[in-house]
GROMACS .gro file of C-alpha atoms in nm:
model
  156
    1MET     CA    1  -1.554  -3.409  -1.687
    2ASN     CA    2  -1.669  -3.304  -2.070
    3ALA     CA    3  -1.965  -3.478  -2.219
    4SER     CA    4  -1.827  -3.625  -2.570
    5HIS     CA    5  -2.045  -3.527  -2.885
    6ALA     CA    6  -2.228  -3.845  -2.836
    7ASP     CA    7  -2.355  -3.707  -2.549
    8ALA     CA    8  -2.499  -3.415  -2.743
    9VAL     CA    9  -2.798  -3.333  -2.864
   10THR     CA   10  -2.939  -3.036  -3.048
   11PHE     CA   11  -3.180  -2.803  -2.884
   12SER     CA   12  -3.427  -2.908  -3.153
   13ASP     CA   13  -3.416  -3.252  -3.059
   14LEU     CA   14  -3.477  -3.194  -2.753
   15SER     CA   15  -3.786  -2.952  -2.816
   16ARG     CA   16  -3.901  -3.242  -3.061
   17ASN     CA   17  -3.864  -3.505  -2.808
   18PRO     CA   18  -3.815  -3.399  -2.464
   19ARG     CA   19  -3.892  -3.760  -2.281
   20ALA     CA   20  -3.632  -3.910  -2.460
   21VAL     CA   21  -3.327  -3.628  -2.391
   22ALA     CA   22  -3.451  -3.674  -2.055
   23GLU     CA   23  -3.410  -4.043  -2.046
   24ARG     CA   24  -3.101  -4.011  -2.215
   25ALA     CA   25  -2.983  -3.766  -1.959
   26ALA     CA   26  -3.133  -3.940  -1.662
   27ARG     CA   27  -2.942  -4.268  -1.807
   28LEU     CA   28  -2.596  -4.111  -1.949
   29GLY     CA   29  -2.548  -3.850  -1.626
   30ARG     CA   30  -2.595  -3.558  -1.795
   31VAL     CA   31  -2.640  -3.422  -2.189
   32ARG     CA   32  -2.508  -3.166  -2.348
   33ILE     CA   33  -2.758  -2.972  -2.522
   34THR     CA   34  -2.622  -2.759  -2.859
   35HIS     CA   35  -2.729  -2.475  -2.985
   36ARG     CA   36  -2.666  -2.293  -3.313
   37ASP     CA   37  -2.760  -1.972  -3.218
   38ALA     CA   38  -2.698  -1.956  -2.806
   39PRO     CA   39  -2.427  -2.092  -2.568
   40ASP     CA   40  -2.463  -2.503  -2.512
   41PHE     CA   41  -2.589  -2.593  -2.172
   42TYR     CA   42  -2.626  -2.961  -2.025
   43LEU     CA   43  -2.906  -3.134  -1.879
   44THR     CA   44  -2.866  -3.280  -1.558
   45ALA     CA   45  -3.051  -3.426  -1.280
   46VAL     CA   46  -3.076  -3.242  -0.966
   47ASP     CA   47  -2.950  -3.529  -0.724
   48ARG     CA   48  -2.599  -3.532  -0.948
   49GLU     CA   49  -2.538  -3.182  -0.980
   50GLU     CA   50  -2.597  -3.157  -0.565
   51GLU     CA   51  -2.369  -3.449  -0.558
   52ARG     CA   52  -2.075  -3.266  -0.773
   53GLU     CA   53  -2.142  -2.930  -0.519
   54ARG     CA   54  -2.085  -3.182  -0.218
   55THR     CA   55  -1.767  -3.331  -0.402
   56PHE     CA   56  -1.648  -2.939  -0.510
   57ALA     CA   57  -1.687  -2.878  -0.146
   58THR     CA   58  -1.504  -3.089   0.021
   59ALA     CA   59  -1.222  -3.050  -0.216
   60SER     CA   60  -1.234  -2.687  -0.135
   61ARG     CA   61  -1.229  -2.787   0.229
   62LEU     CA   62  -0.917  -2.986   0.257
   63PHE     CA   63  -0.742  -2.732   0.075
   64LEU     CA   64  -0.848  -2.489   0.304
   65ALA     CA   65  -0.726  -2.692   0.618
   66LEU     CA   66  -0.414  -2.791   0.428
   67ILE     CA   67  -0.333  -2.427   0.411
   68LYS     CA   68  -0.464  -2.370   0.779
   69HIS     CA   69  -0.222  -2.644   0.930
   70ASP     CA   70   0.047  -2.532   0.718
   71PRO     CA   71   0.063  -2.149   0.621
   72THR     CA   72   0.349  -2.170   0.386
   73ALA     CA   73   0.098  -2.407   0.176
   74ARG     CA   74   0.404  -2.586   0.119
   75ALA     CA   75   0.226  -2.911  -0.032
   76LEU     CA   76   0.003  -2.697  -0.285
   77VAL     CA   77   0.304  -2.502  -0.375
   78ILE     CA   78   0.495  -2.800  -0.480
   79ALA     CA   79   0.175  -2.949  -0.711
   80MET     CA   80   0.156  -2.599  -0.854
   81PRO     CA   81   0.402  -2.667  -1.171
   82GLU     CA   82   0.212  -3.012  -1.223
   83VAL     CA   83  -0.096  -2.808  -1.274
   84PHE     CA   84   0.021  -2.492  -1.387
   85PRO     CA   85   0.336  -2.549  -1.569
   86TRP     CA   86   0.354  -2.149  -1.643
   87VAL     CA   87   0.435  -2.086  -1.235
   88ARG     CA   88   0.822  -2.123  -1.311
   89HIS     CA   89   0.795  -1.809  -1.421
   90LEU     CA   90   0.649  -1.664  -1.079
   91SER     CA   91   0.890  -1.608  -0.782
   92SER     CA   92   0.840  -1.792  -0.492
   93ASP     CA   93   0.660  -1.569  -0.302
   94GLU     CA   94   0.429  -1.505  -0.589
   95LEU     CA   95   0.378  -1.839  -0.633
   96ARG     CA   96   0.247  -1.890  -0.242
   97ALA     CA   97   0.039  -1.575  -0.363
   98PHE     CA   98  -0.109  -1.739  -0.640
   99THR     CA   99  -0.196  -2.064  -0.430
  100LEU     CA  100  -0.313  -1.903  -0.120
  101GLU     CA  101  -0.553  -1.688  -0.376
  102LEU     CA  102  -0.687  -1.995  -0.585
  103VAL     CA  103  -0.777  -2.155  -0.289
  104GLU     CA  104  -0.959  -1.887  -0.137
  105ALA     CA  105  -1.126  -1.836  -0.482
  106LEU     CA  106  -1.233  -2.214  -0.497
  107SER     CA  107  -1.392  -2.177  -0.153
  108ASP     CA  108  -1.594  -1.924  -0.290
  109ALA     CA  109  -1.732  -2.121  -0.586
  110ALA     CA  110  -1.779  -2.422  -0.322
  111GLU     CA  111  -1.959  -2.219  -0.035
  112LEU     CA  112  -2.084  -1.901  -0.235
  113ASP     CA  113  -2.188  -2.023  -0.609
  114VAL     CA  114  -1.941  -1.772  -0.724
  115ASP     CA  115  -1.767  -1.955  -1.035
  116VAL     CA  116  -1.593  -1.678  -1.209
  117THR     CA  117  -1.360  -1.538  -0.948
  118THR     CA  118  -1.140  -1.869  -0.964
  119GLN     CA  119  -1.076  -1.831  -1.367
  120GLU     CA  120  -0.978  -1.497  -1.290
  121VAL     CA  121  -0.735  -1.543  -1.000
  122ILE     CA  122  -0.588  -1.805  -1.270
  123ALA     CA  123  -0.631  -1.577  -1.603
  124GLY     CA  124  -0.458  -1.292  -1.377
  125TRP     CA  125  -0.135  -1.525  -1.246
  126ARG     CA  126  -0.140  -1.644  -1.589
  127ALA     CA  127  -0.056  -1.316  -1.734
  128THR     CA  128   0.194  -1.227  -1.480
  129ALA     CA  129   0.368  -1.523  -1.550
  130ARG     CA  130   0.330  -1.416  -1.981
  131ILE     CA  131   0.485  -1.106  -1.915
  132LYS     CA  132   0.774  -1.256  -1.661
  133ALA     CA  133   0.841  -1.496  -1.909
  134GLU     CA  134   0.954  -1.199  -2.158
  135PRO     CA  135   1.258  -1.026  -2.016
  136VAL     CA  136   1.220  -0.740  -2.287
  137HIS     CA  137   0.834  -0.706  -2.190
  138TYR     CA  138   0.895  -0.727  -1.813
  139ALA     CA  139   1.136  -0.462  -1.784
  140GLU     CA  140   0.927  -0.181  -1.993
  141ALA     CA  141   0.665  -0.288  -1.749
  142CYS     CA  142   0.866  -0.254  -1.464
  143LYS     CA  143   0.980   0.122  -1.580
  144PRO     CA  144   0.801   0.405  -1.405
  145THR     CA  145   0.558   0.564  -1.536
  146SER     CA  146   0.412   0.968  -1.511
  147GLY     CA  147   0.179   1.143  -1.626
  148ASP     CA  148  -0.204   1.095  -1.726
  149PHE     CA  149  -0.301   0.838  -1.976
  150GLY     CA  150  -0.653   0.950  -2.020
  151PRO     CA  151  -0.983   0.767  -1.899
  152VAL     CA  152  -1.027   0.381  -1.829
  153GLN     CA  153  -1.262   0.294  -2.045
  154VAL     CA  154  -1.465   0.013  -1.902
  155THR     CA  155  -1.681  -0.259  -2.056
  156ALA     CA  156  -1.969  -0.465  -1.898
   0.00000   0.00000   0.00000
């Protein structure tokens, strides 16, 4: 759920009138604080955020339970194309692997507060689908390689 622009205030507004912004956040549930020189952030009440975390953990546990009782993850695999239309380019085994990896990442996000992994899993599998969607590029990517391609540059 994204805050609309009507639910946003500037960082300057927060600095000038913190009480009014806090009251607005309490009334609306949360307020987006926009900042010209930095990423935006949300101002929200702790009880609301804790409720969102419990909801997320419940959903994650539900998905894990579904997989535990159905190792093929049939129900989730059937639903994946509605959420991620690009999975049509993945094989059945890849789709199951993506589903399991995504559920595990969601569990880590809910239980361990590790949010970045979920988006990395989605981005990785989307990249796989993208390359498989272009037969020429996919054939090129599947060709064997040889030799040293030099040092790998890692950026943080």
